[in-house]
Tab-separated table of C-alpha atoms in Angstrom:
chain	number	residue	atom	x	y	z
A	1	MET	CA	13.511	-0.651	41.153
A	2	ARG	CA	17.085	-1.682	40.398
A	3	LEU	CA	17.859	-2.343	36.742
A	4	PRO	CA	19.430	-5.664	35.728
A	5	ARG	CA	23.207	-5.635	35.822
A	6	ILE	CA	23.584	-5.881	32.046
A	7	PHE	CA	21.755	-2.561	31.617
A	8	ARG	CA	24.169	-0.904	34.030
A	9	THR	CA	27.330	-1.918	32.187
A	10	THR	CA	29.497	0.616	30.408
A	11	PRO	CA	29.195	-1.033	26.941
A	12	PHE	CA	25.389	-0.907	27.133
A	13	ARG	CA	25.467	2.729	28.189
A	14	LEU	CA	27.790	3.516	25.315
A	15	THR	CA	25.396	1.693	23.000
A	16	LEU	CA	22.520	3.862	24.250
A	17	LEU	CA	24.615	6.984	23.738
A	18	PHE	CA	25.475	6.042	20.153
A	19	LEU	CA	21.853	5.132	19.458
A	20	ALA	CA	20.720	8.499	20.802
A	21	LEU	CA	23.229	10.236	18.550
A	22	PHE	CA	22.068	8.092	15.647
A	23	ALA	CA	18.404	8.895	16.368
A	24	ALA	CA	19.166	12.633	16.416
A	25	ALA	CA	21.100	12.415	13.166
A	26	ALA	CA	18.392	10.253	11.570
A	27	SER	CA	15.683	12.726	12.616
A	28	ALA	CA	17.592	15.604	11.051
A	29	PHE	CA	18.153	13.513	7.923
A	30	LEU	CA	14.465	12.602	7.679
A	31	ALA	CA	13.443	16.213	8.157
A	32	TYR	CA	15.747	17.218	5.329
A	33	ILE	CA	14.382	14.454	3.078
A	34	TYR	CA	10.787	15.481	3.838
A	35	ILE	CA	11.426	19.150	3.158
A	36	ALA	CA	13.405	18.445	-0.007
A	37	THR	CA	10.945	15.862	-1.357
A	38	ALA	CA	7.832	17.884	-0.514
A	39	GLY	CA	9.381	21.026	-1.964
A	40	GLU	CA	10.317	19.262	-5.182
A	41	ALA	CA	6.796	17.816	-5.509
A	42	THR	CA	5.284	21.282	-5.020
A	43	ARG	CA	7.600	22.842	-7.578
A	44	ARG	CA	6.833	20.134	-10.109
A	45	THR	CA	3.084	20.618	-9.594
A	46	ASP	CA	3.447	24.377	-9.937
A	47	ARG	CA	5.313	23.955	-13.213
A	48	GLU	CA	2.615	21.663	-14.586
A	49	ILE	CA	-0.194	24.057	-13.512
A	50	LEU	CA	1.648	27.009	-14.997
A	51	ARG	CA	2.185	25.129	-18.266
A	52	GLU	CA	-1.511	24.232	-18.398
A	53	MET	CA	-2.448	27.854	-17.669
A	54	ARG	CA	-0.228	29.083	-20.511
A	55	SER	CA	-1.789	26.588	-22.888
A	56	LEU	CA	-5.294	27.824	-22.090
A	57	THR	CA	-4.391	31.512	-22.177
A	58	GLY	CA	-2.794	30.906	-25.552
A	59	ALA	CA	-6.005	29.385	-26.820
A	60	TYR	CA	-7.914	32.394	-25.432
A	61	ASP	CA	-5.613	34.848	-27.178
A	62	ARG	CA	-6.073	33.002	-30.472
A	63	ALA	CA	-9.826	32.263	-30.471
A	64	GLY	CA	-11.405	33.964	-27.497
A	65	VAL	CA	-13.495	32.711	-24.624
A	66	ASN	CA	-15.458	30.173	-26.641
A	67	ALA	CA	-12.238	28.348	-27.530
A	68	VAL	CA	-11.226	28.242	-23.875
A	69	ASN	CA	-14.682	27.082	-22.853
A	70	GLN	CA	-14.607	24.304	-25.438
A	71	SER	CA	-11.103	23.295	-24.355
A	72	LEU	CA	-12.122	23.142	-20.706
A	73	ILE	CA	-15.090	20.921	-21.519
A	74	GLU	CA	-12.869	18.553	-23.442
A	75	ARG	CA	-10.105	18.501	-20.837
A	76	ALA	CA	-12.489	18.067	-17.937
A	77	ALA	CA	-13.959	15.030	-19.676
A	78	SER	CA	-10.486	13.512	-20.114
A	79	GLU	CA	-8.335	11.845	-17.436
A	80	ARG	CA	-6.025	14.812	-17.054
A	81	PRO	CA	-5.339	15.439	-13.333
A	82	PHE	CA	-6.276	19.120	-13.445
A	83	LEU	CA	-9.096	21.189	-11.982
A	84	TYR	CA	-10.577	23.986	-14.173
A	85	LEU	CA	-12.890	26.927	-13.633
A	86	LEU	CA	-13.715	29.692	-16.110
A	87	MET	CA	-15.553	32.702	-14.659
A	88	SER	CA	-17.013	35.897	-16.081
A	89	PRO	CA	-15.439	39.238	-15.150
A	90	ASP	CA	-17.878	39.536	-12.236
A	91	GLY	CA	-16.883	36.116	-10.861
A	92	LYS	CA	-19.789	33.999	-12.077
A	93	ARG	CA	-19.027	30.430	-13.204
A	94	ILE	CA	-19.059	29.844	-16.954
A	95	SER	CA	-17.663	26.274	-17.115
A	96	GLY	CA	-15.147	23.946	-15.507
A	97	SER	CA	-14.712	20.852	-13.304
A	98	ILE	CA	-15.232	22.685	-9.990
A	99	GLU	CA	-18.121	24.854	-8.908
A	100	GLU	CA	-16.322	27.783	-7.320
A	101	SER	CA	-12.891	29.243	-6.949
A	102	PRO	CA	-11.016	28.537	-3.686
A	103	ILE	CA	-9.703	32.113	-3.810
A	104	GLU	CA	-12.287	34.339	-2.122
A	105	ARG	CA	-10.657	37.712	-2.756
A	106	PHE	CA	-9.053	38.226	-6.124
A	107	ASP	CA	-7.473	41.532	-7.117
A	108	GLY	CA	-6.705	40.578	-10.705
A	109	GLN	CA	-3.075	39.627	-10.094
A	110	PRO	CA	-1.957	35.980	-10.564
A	111	ALA	CA	-2.587	34.202	-7.270
A	112	TRP	CA	-1.467	30.792	-5.997
A	113	THR	CA	-3.413	28.904	-3.354
A	114	THR	CA	-3.555	25.585	-1.540
A	115	PHE	CA	-6.962	24.100	-0.825
A	116	GLN	CA	-8.933	20.910	-0.249
A	117	VAL	CA	-10.782	18.930	-2.907
A	118	SER	CA	-13.733	16.823	-1.794
A	119	GLU	CA	-14.498	13.454	-3.386
A	120	VAL	CA	-17.128	10.814	-2.603
A	121	VAL	CA	-15.671	7.289	-2.753
A	122	GLY	CA	-17.771	4.322	-1.690
A	123	GLY	CA	-20.255	6.525	0.091
A	124	ARG	CA	-17.537	8.313	2.051
A	125	LEU	CA	-16.482	11.894	1.626
A	126	LEU	CA	-12.736	12.133	1.124
A	127	LYS	CA	-10.685	15.268	0.962
A	128	HIS	CA	-7.436	15.628	-0.940
A	129	PRO	CA	-4.936	18.454	-0.871
A	130	ALA	CA	-4.768	20.499	-4.064
A	131	ARG	CA	-2.923	23.504	-5.390
A	132	GLY	CA	-4.016	26.034	-8.036
A	133	LEU	CA	-3.308	29.286	-9.920
A	134	GLN	CA	-5.869	31.980	-10.784
A	135	GLU	CA	-5.355	34.707	-13.433
A	136	ARG	CA	-7.448	37.345	-15.200
A	137	LEU	CA	-7.541	36.959	-18.955
A	138	SER	CA	-7.025	39.861	-21.359
A	139	GLY	CA	-10.815	40.181	-21.949
A	140	GLY	CA	-11.612	40.352	-18.214
A	141	GLU	CA	-12.643	36.727	-17.688
A	142	ILE	CA	-11.068	34.835	-14.800
A	143	LEU	CA	-9.396	31.443	-15.268
A	144	PHE	CA	-8.452	29.050	-12.474
A	145	VAL	CA	-6.273	25.960	-13.049
A	146	GLY	CA	-5.556	23.552	-10.192
A	147	ALA	CA	-4.208	20.062	-9.584
A	148	ASP	CA	-4.774	17.348	-7.001
A	149	VAL	CA	-1.495	16.818	-5.090
A	150	GLY	CA	-2.786	14.056	-2.811
A	151	GLU	CA	-0.785	11.347	-4.546
A	152	ASP	CA	2.415	13.356	-4.308
A	153	GLU	CA	1.952	13.992	-0.620
A	154	ALA	CA	1.021	10.357	-0.055
A	155	TYR	CA	4.253	9.350	-1.801
A	156	VAL	CA	6.270	11.686	0.408
A	157	VAL	CA	4.533	10.359	3.514
A	158	ASN	CA	5.232	6.753	2.468
A	159	VAL	CA	8.906	7.549	1.910
A	160	VAL	CA	9.154	9.170	5.331
A	161	ARG	CA	7.341	6.264	6.963
A	162	ALA	CA	9.696	3.804	5.315
A	163	LEU	CA	12.679	5.761	6.580
A	164	TRP	CA	11.195	5.949	10.060
A	165	GLY	CA	10.604	2.204	9.969
A	166	ALA	CA	14.194	1.613	8.887
A	167	GLY	CA	15.421	3.888	11.666
A	168	ALA	CA	13.300	2.038	14.240
A	169	LEU	CA	14.647	-1.293	12.966
A	170	VAL	CA	18.213	-0.006	13.270
A	171	ILE	CA	17.533	1.162	16.827
A	172	ILE	CA	16.036	-2.210	17.770
A	173	LEU	CA	18.952	-4.063	16.208
A	174	GLY	CA	21.349	-1.632	17.909
A	175	LEU	CA	19.766	-2.330	21.288
A	176	ALA	CA	19.968	-6.069	20.653
A	177	GLY	CA	23.597	-5.688	19.601
A	178	GLY	CA	24.283	-3.586	22.689
A	179	VAL	CA	22.816	-6.279	24.917
A	180	LEU	CA	24.879	-8.953	23.143
A	181	VAL	CA	28.115	-6.934	23.327
A	182	SER	CA	27.459	-6.037	26.967
A	183	ARG	CA	26.857	-9.692	27.774
A	184	ASN	CA	30.123	-10.748	26.124
A	185	VAL	CA	32.040	-7.941	27.823
A	186	SER	CA	30.429	-8.764	31.156
A	187	ARG	CA	31.336	-12.418	30.700
A	188	SER	CA	34.968	-11.507	29.989
A	189	MET	CA	35.118	-9.063	32.886
A	190	ALA	CA	33.399	-11.581	35.165
A	191	SER	CA	36.259	-14.040	34.606
A	192	LEU	CA	38.796	-11.348	35.505
A	193	THR	CA	36.753	-10.292	38.519
A	194	GLY	CA	36.576	-13.919	39.619
A	195	VAL	CA	40.359	-14.189	39.432
A	196	VAL	CA	40.771	-10.998	41.459
A	197	ASP	CA	38.346	-12.303	44.099
A	198	ALA	CA	40.165	-15.636	44.224
A	199	VAL	CA	43.556	-13.944	44.663
A	200	ARG	CA	42.069	-11.647	47.271
A	201	GLY	CA	40.947	-14.786	49.086
A	202	GLY	CA	44.486	-16.180	49.027
A	203	ASP	CA	44.406	-18.425	45.934
A	204	LEU	CA	47.560	-17.336	44.089
A	205	ALA	CA	47.157	-20.199	41.596
A	206	ALA	CA	44.040	-18.619	40.006
A	207	ARG	CA	44.552	-17.455	36.423
A	208	ALA	CA	42.394	-15.543	33.947
A	209	PRO	CA	41.355	-17.531	30.845
A	210	VAL	CA	42.858	-16.392	27.534
A	211	ARG	CA	40.304	-16.991	24.757
A	212	GLY	CA	42.733	-16.735	21.870
A	213	ALA	CA	40.876	-13.812	20.259
A	214	ARG	CA	43.991	-11.588	20.560
A	215	ASP	CA	41.853	-8.623	21.583
A	216	GLU	CA	42.270	-6.189	24.450
A	217	PHE	CA	40.652	-8.631	26.895
A	218	ASP	CA	43.197	-11.308	26.003
A	219	GLU	CA	45.972	-8.740	26.460
A	220	LEU	CA	44.541	-7.763	29.846
A	221	ALA	CA	44.162	-11.417	30.866
A	222	ALA	CA	47.735	-12.179	29.768
A	223	GLY	CA	49.008	-9.168	31.703
A	224	VAL	CA	47.075	-10.176	34.815
A	225	ASN	CA	48.380	-13.752	34.524
A	226	GLU	CA	51.957	-12.537	34.131
A	227	MET	CA	51.538	-10.291	37.166
A	228	LEU	CA	50.108	-13.212	39.178
A	229	ASP	CA	52.972	-15.458	38.035
A	230	ARG	CA	55.505	-12.949	39.333
A	231	LEU	CA	53.518	-12.475	42.539
A	232	GLU	CA	53.317	-16.221	43.080
A	233	ARG	CA	57.041	-16.622	42.415
A	234	SER	CA	57.794	-13.771	44.791
A	235	MET	CA	55.627	-15.192	47.569
A	236	ALA	CA	57.023	-18.676	47.014
A	237	GLY	CA	60.518	-17.213	47.041
A	238	HIS	CA	59.902	-15.464	50.333
A	239	ARG	CA	58.457	-18.626	51.868
A	240	HIS	CA	61.305	-20.654	50.423
A	241	ALA	CA	63.844	-18.149	51.702
A	242	GLY	CA	62.517	-18.388	55.228
A	243	ASP	CA	62.414	-22.182	55.141
A	244	ALA	CA	65.841	-22.359	53.527
A	245	ILE	CA	67.468	-20.042	56.036
A	246	ALA	CA	65.949	-21.953	58.952
A	247	HIS	CA	66.941	-25.312	57.452
A	248	ASP	CA	70.332	-24.416	56.021
A	249	LEU	CA	71.648	-22.687	59.116
A	250	ARG	CA	70.651	-25.506	61.431
A	251	SER	CA	73.709	-27.637	60.668
A	252	PRO	CA	76.396	-24.919	61.024
A	253	LEU	CA	74.743	-23.595	64.169
A	254	THR	CA	74.634	-27.113	65.573
A	255	ARG	CA	78.331	-27.566	64.776
A	256	LEU	CA	79.098	-24.192	66.379
A	257	ARG	CA	77.254	-25.145	69.545
A	258	ALA	CA	78.964	-28.526	69.658
A	259	ARG	CA	82.410	-26.939	69.354
A	260	LEU	CA	81.606	-24.352	71.996
A	261	GLU	CA	80.337	-27.065	74.307
A	262	ALA	CA	83.458	-29.184	73.699
A	263	ALA	CA	85.692	-26.169	74.266
A	264	TYR	CA	83.815	-25.349	77.455
A	265	LEU	CA	84.227	-28.873	78.761
A	266	ASP	CA	87.925	-28.870	77.868
A	267	VAL	CA	88.460	-25.561	79.633
A	268	GLU	CA	86.523	-26.828	82.657
A	269	ALA	CA	88.745	-29.879	82.736
A	270	GLY	CA	91.865	-27.726	82.367
A	271	ARG	CA	92.766	-29.246	79.009
A	272	GLY	CA	91.865	-26.437	76.620
A	273	ASP	CA	92.952	-22.916	75.772
A	274	PRO	CA	90.096	-20.374	76.200
A	275	THR	CA	91.638	-17.987	73.681
A	276	GLN	CA	91.853	-20.674	71.024
A	277	ALA	CA	88.270	-21.719	71.785
A	278	LEU	CA	87.042	-18.163	71.306
A	279	ALA	CA	89.010	-17.799	68.073
A	280	GLN	CA	87.489	-21.018	66.736
A	281	ALA	CA	84.022	-19.809	67.792
A	282	LEU	CA	84.577	-16.523	65.952
A	283	GLU	CA	85.717	-18.403	62.852
A	284	ASP	CA	82.651	-20.636	62.984
A	285	THR	CA	80.427	-17.595	63.501
A	286	ASP	CA	81.939	-15.923	60.442
A	287	GLY	CA	81.190	-19.071	58.491
A	288	VAL	CA	77.578	-19.028	59.672
A	289	LEU	CA	77.228	-15.369	58.703
A	290	LYS	CA	78.797	-16.087	55.312
A	291	THR	CA	76.379	-18.960	54.783
A	292	PHE	CA	73.480	-16.759	55.859
A	293	SER	CA	74.488	-14.037	53.387
A	294	ALA	CA	74.836	-16.552	50.554
A	295	VAL	CA	71.455	-18.174	51.265
A	296	LEU	CA	69.812	-14.758	51.533
A	297	ALA	CA	71.354	-13.608	48.232
A	298	ILE	CA	70.206	-16.762	46.434
A	299	ALA	CA	66.701	-16.434	47.874
A	300	ARG	CA	66.584	-12.766	46.903
A	301	LEU	CA	67.490	-13.541	43.294
A	302	GLN	CA	65.087	-16.471	43.032
A	303	ALA	CA	62.255	-14.466	44.552
A	304	ALA	CA	62.732	-11.470	42.267
A	305	GLY	CA	63.102	-13.554	39.097
A	306	THR	CA	65.300	-10.822	37.630
A	307	ALA	CA	68.362	-9.036	38.906
A	308	PRO	CA	67.603	-5.809	40.803
A	309	ASP	CA	69.090	-2.445	39.803
A	310	PRO	CA	70.809	-3.469	36.539
A	311	THR	CA	73.433	-1.130	35.090
A	312	ALA	CA	75.579	-1.246	31.952
A	313	PHE	CA	79.292	-1.913	32.559
A	314	ASP	CA	82.329	-3.513	30.945
A	315	LEU	CA	82.553	-7.111	32.158
A	316	ALA	CA	86.306	-7.260	31.468
A	317	GLU	CA	86.909	-4.244	33.704
A	318	LEU	CA	84.935	-5.845	36.538
A	319	ALA	CA	86.742	-9.168	36.043
A	320	GLY	CA	90.090	-7.338	36.206
A	321	ASP	CA	89.135	-5.792	39.564
A	322	VAL	CA	88.176	-9.212	40.954
A	323	ALA	CA	91.370	-10.777	39.554
A	324	GLU	CA	93.501	-8.248	41.465
A	325	LEU	CA	92.061	-9.615	44.719
A	326	TYR	CA	92.810	-13.270	43.946
A	327	GLU	CA	96.186	-12.960	42.220
A	328	PRO	CA	98.057	-12.542	45.554
A	329	LEU	CA	96.282	-15.628	46.937
A	330	CYS	CA	97.433	-17.622	43.936
A	331	GLU	CA	101.035	-16.447	44.457
A	332	ASP	CA	100.937	-17.391	48.144
A	333	LYS	CA	99.691	-20.882	47.246
A	334	GLY	CA	102.151	-21.329	44.387
A	335	ILE	CA	99.526	-21.286	41.622
A	336	GLU	CA	100.203	-19.672	38.278
A	337	PHE	CA	97.517	-17.082	37.492
A	338	GLY	CA	96.745	-15.556	34.099
A	339	ALA	CA	94.032	-13.368	32.616
A	340	GLU	CA	92.889	-12.740	29.030
A	341	LEU	CA	90.307	-9.946	29.118
A	342	SER	CA	88.717	-8.564	25.946
A	343	ARG	CA	87.709	-5.002	26.663
A	344	GLY	CA	84.587	-3.263	25.397
A	345	LEU	CA	82.157	-6.128	26.139
A	346	THR	CA	79.265	-4.374	27.861
A	347	VAL	CA	76.599	-6.248	29.809
A	348	ARG	CA	73.550	-4.915	31.618
A	349	ALA	CA	73.410	-6.547	35.014
A	350	ASN	CA	73.671	-6.009	38.749
A	351	ARG	CA	77.336	-5.222	39.233
A	352	GLU	CA	77.530	-6.458	42.853
A	353	PHE	CA	75.935	-9.835	42.088
A	354	VAL	CA	78.125	-10.435	39.047
A	355	ALA	CA	81.219	-9.487	41.048
A	356	GLN	CA	80.202	-11.939	43.777
A	357	ALA	CA	79.646	-14.669	41.174
A	358	LEU	CA	83.115	-14.133	39.658
A	359	ALA	CA	84.629	-14.100	43.133
A	360	ASN	CA	82.914	-17.406	43.976
A	361	ILE	CA	84.219	-19.028	40.775
A	362	LEU	CA	87.776	-17.839	41.425
A	363	ASP	CA	87.545	-18.801	45.092
A	364	ASN	CA	86.568	-22.360	44.154
A	365	ALA	CA	89.405	-22.531	41.618
A	366	VAL	CA	91.991	-21.333	44.156
A	367	LYS	CA	90.584	-23.656	46.831
A	368	TYR	CA	90.715	-26.858	44.739
A	369	THR	CA	93.799	-26.227	42.582
A	370	PRO	CA	96.905	-27.686	44.204
A	371	ALA	CA	100.254	-25.890	44.386
A	372	GLY	CA	102.057	-25.876	41.080
A	373	GLY	CA	98.785	-25.699	39.174
A	374	ALA	CA	97.416	-22.907	37.013
A	375	ILE	CA	94.283	-20.774	36.800
A	376	MET	CA	93.214	-18.793	33.739
A	377	LEU	CA	90.533	-16.073	33.796
A	378	ARG	CA	89.054	-15.119	30.418
A	379	VAL	CA	86.452	-12.623	29.261
A	380	ARG	CA	85.526	-12.942	25.594
A	381	ARG	CA	82.697	-12.559	23.139
A	382	ARG	CA	81.068	-15.710	21.842
A	383	SER	CA	80.007	-16.260	18.239
A	384	SER	CA	76.391	-16.069	19.415
A	385	GLY	CA	77.008	-12.507	20.630
A	386	ASP	CA	76.869	-13.395	24.338
A	387	VAL	CA	79.631	-12.406	26.729
A	388	GLU	CA	81.475	-15.148	28.604
A	389	ALA	CA	83.532	-14.885	31.782
A	390	SER	CA	85.265	-18.226	32.382
A	391	VAL	CA	87.755	-19.628	34.911
A	392	THR	CA	89.816	-22.697	33.963
A	393	ASP	CA	91.893	-24.529	36.552
A	394	THR	CA	94.021	-27.678	36.751
A	395	GLY	CA	92.354	-29.072	39.852
A	396	PRO	CA	90.602	-32.436	40.226
A	397	GLY	CA	87.577	-31.228	38.278
A	398	VAL	CA	83.985	-32.429	38.555
A	399	PRO	CA	82.795	-35.719	36.974
A	400	ASP	CA	80.152	-35.453	34.251
A	401	ALA	CA	77.541	-37.202	36.410
A	402	ASP	CA	77.954	-34.617	39.191
A	403	ARG	CA	78.020	-31.392	37.160
A	404	ALA	CA	74.228	-30.899	37.243
A	405	ARG	CA	74.128	-31.666	40.967
A	406	VAL	CA	77.094	-29.598	42.086
A	407	VAL	CA	75.258	-26.303	41.459
A	408	GLU	CA	72.583	-27.248	44.001
A	409	ARG	CA	72.787	-25.742	47.436
A	410	PHE	CA	74.872	-27.513	50.097
A	411	VAL	CA	76.057	-30.192	47.670
A	412	ARG	CA	79.718	-31.070	48.246
A	413	LEU	CA	81.591	-33.847	46.455
A	414	GLU	CA	83.707	-36.422	48.236
A	415	ASN	CA	86.977	-34.850	47.086
A	416	SER	CA	86.008	-31.554	48.736
A	417	ARG	CA	85.077	-32.783	52.174
A	418	ASN	CA	88.418	-31.663	53.593
A	419	GLN	CA	87.956	-28.115	52.292
A	420	PRO	CA	86.105	-25.376	54.212
A	421	GLY	CA	82.777	-24.153	52.866
A	422	ALA	CA	79.065	-24.813	52.842
A	423	GLY	CA	78.516	-25.790	49.203
A	424	LEU	CA	76.846	-22.523	48.220
A	425	GLY	CA	79.437	-20.969	45.885
A	426	LEU	CA	78.254	-22.371	42.551
A	427	SER	CA	74.615	-22.223	43.725
A	428	LEU	CA	74.917	-18.456	43.976
A	429	VAL	CA	76.640	-18.278	40.566
A	430	ALA	CA	73.786	-20.305	38.998
A	431	ALA	CA	71.194	-18.018	40.625
A	432	VAL	CA	73.018	-14.927	39.301
A	433	ALA	CA	73.141	-16.395	35.793
A	434	GLU	CA	69.430	-17.268	35.831
A	435	ALA	CA	68.447	-13.845	37.166
A	436	HIS	CA	70.310	-12.181	34.269
A	437	ALA	CA	68.821	-14.452	31.571
A	438	GLY	CA	72.209	-16.120	31.257
A	439	ARG	CA	73.541	-19.561	32.100
A	440	LEU	CA	76.263	-21.359	34.010
A	441	GLU	CA	78.366	-23.934	32.138
A	442	LEU	CA	80.693	-26.528	33.649
A	443	ASP	CA	83.162	-28.346	31.384
A	444	GLU	CA	86.373	-30.312	31.728
A	445	GLY	CA	89.525	-28.269	32.066
A	446	PRO	CA	92.790	-28.680	30.109
A	447	GLY	CA	92.917	-32.411	30.868
A	448	LYS	CA	95.179	-34.705	32.888
A	449	VAL	CA	98.757	-33.424	33.116
A	450	GLY	CA	100.981	-35.510	35.376
A	451	GLU	CA	99.432	-35.679	38.801
A	452	MET	CA	97.065	-32.784	38.088
A	453	GLY	CA	93.805	-32.550	36.263
A	454	PRO	CA	91.641	-32.998	34.478
A	455	GLY	CA	90.682	-29.586	35.797
A	456	LEU	CA	87.447	-27.655	35.495
A	457	ARG	CA	86.212	-24.844	33.304
A	458	VAL	CA	83.379	-22.750	34.782
A	459	ALA	CA	81.789	-20.181	32.449
A	460	LEU	CA	79.288	-17.468	33.355
A	461	VAL	CA	77.509	-16.513	30.099
A	462	LEU	CA	75.538	-13.247	30.016
A	463	PRO	CA	73.662	-11.497	27.189
A	464	ARG	CA	75.547	-8.573	25.708
A	465	ALA	CA	73.919	-5.182	26.174
A	466	SER	CA	72.591	-3.711	22.907
């Protein structure tokens, strides 16, 4: 027969184990109490018997056997809880409250004994335990003094029974508590098991309930929910990446095919140059590959939620390396380039992604700043403690209404339609900032100066490494 599930849970088994240990300890405790209490009762009775014996032997030494006999008659008639027997030297009864001595063989030395005392109560013969001492007096007579210890033993038995009853009550309450605790634990674990089964069945939206008790089950539920959140984001990111790549590459691939088809028709008609057509096809292919890499990088960051393989490095040093690549481009285009880099500002991030983000910001600045303009790269520490890498240019800038939209993928403003690109540069920078718990800020540049401006200031803000 299979036991109910609640009796097979770990908390209930632990409850049984603790109850077994408690029962063993309680049994040892009760045994000690019984031995100590019974021993103390016996010692007290022995002291009282011995005191009574000394009182009678004192009377014998003072006035002889007649005095003892008279004292026994008087004491037997009283309510004193003692049993007396005075015998002649040959063992014959002289007087007392009992008929014969419970000690069959007496060698004259003081002898203790335990025996039974019979009593008729309500027509029934009852026996009580008793204890006594027998001694030979100086004149040869034999004196026995005993006491009924039935009440003492009954008291000890009642104490032990009360303790046993208390122990049984504790065990019953412990079992009830074990069932209650097991039920609560099983209920909490059942909710977690249900979530696991739901996720196993494909429901990534299932979450474990948090009761607000702030115990280990709430911590486990919160941990499971956080794990499921990351899993759901990862799966959604992978699905989104696949859809995005398929969707975002459709347009450039369509343009590439259209150009190849037009070049083919021109060559067929003798109007085109095959070499130029192949060069244009290679350029378009490079653009498609660049778009693919950017979309894949954005999807990778969004799927992971955090930047992979973070390391600690000086952001100013990295910005200086990137600036060396773009300074010649600025010179060729007639743009003034400057850099203000505060060294010693360490961030913990993925070096390759941050380098790509800085390159994208500088690339946009070079692309949209006309000849005669200026670009300034700065790395500084903010008052909040964050580290900022910003690029300020004197190009046409981005209107306030478009600054939230321009960081979306494949969004290109009207004033940039004549520039090459797919509209993924700032999207990648925003993804890098989010993955590093930072932010991307777009503000107006230095303002309108002649025919230039108002410019744009793009800042990548990252937390400083502790």
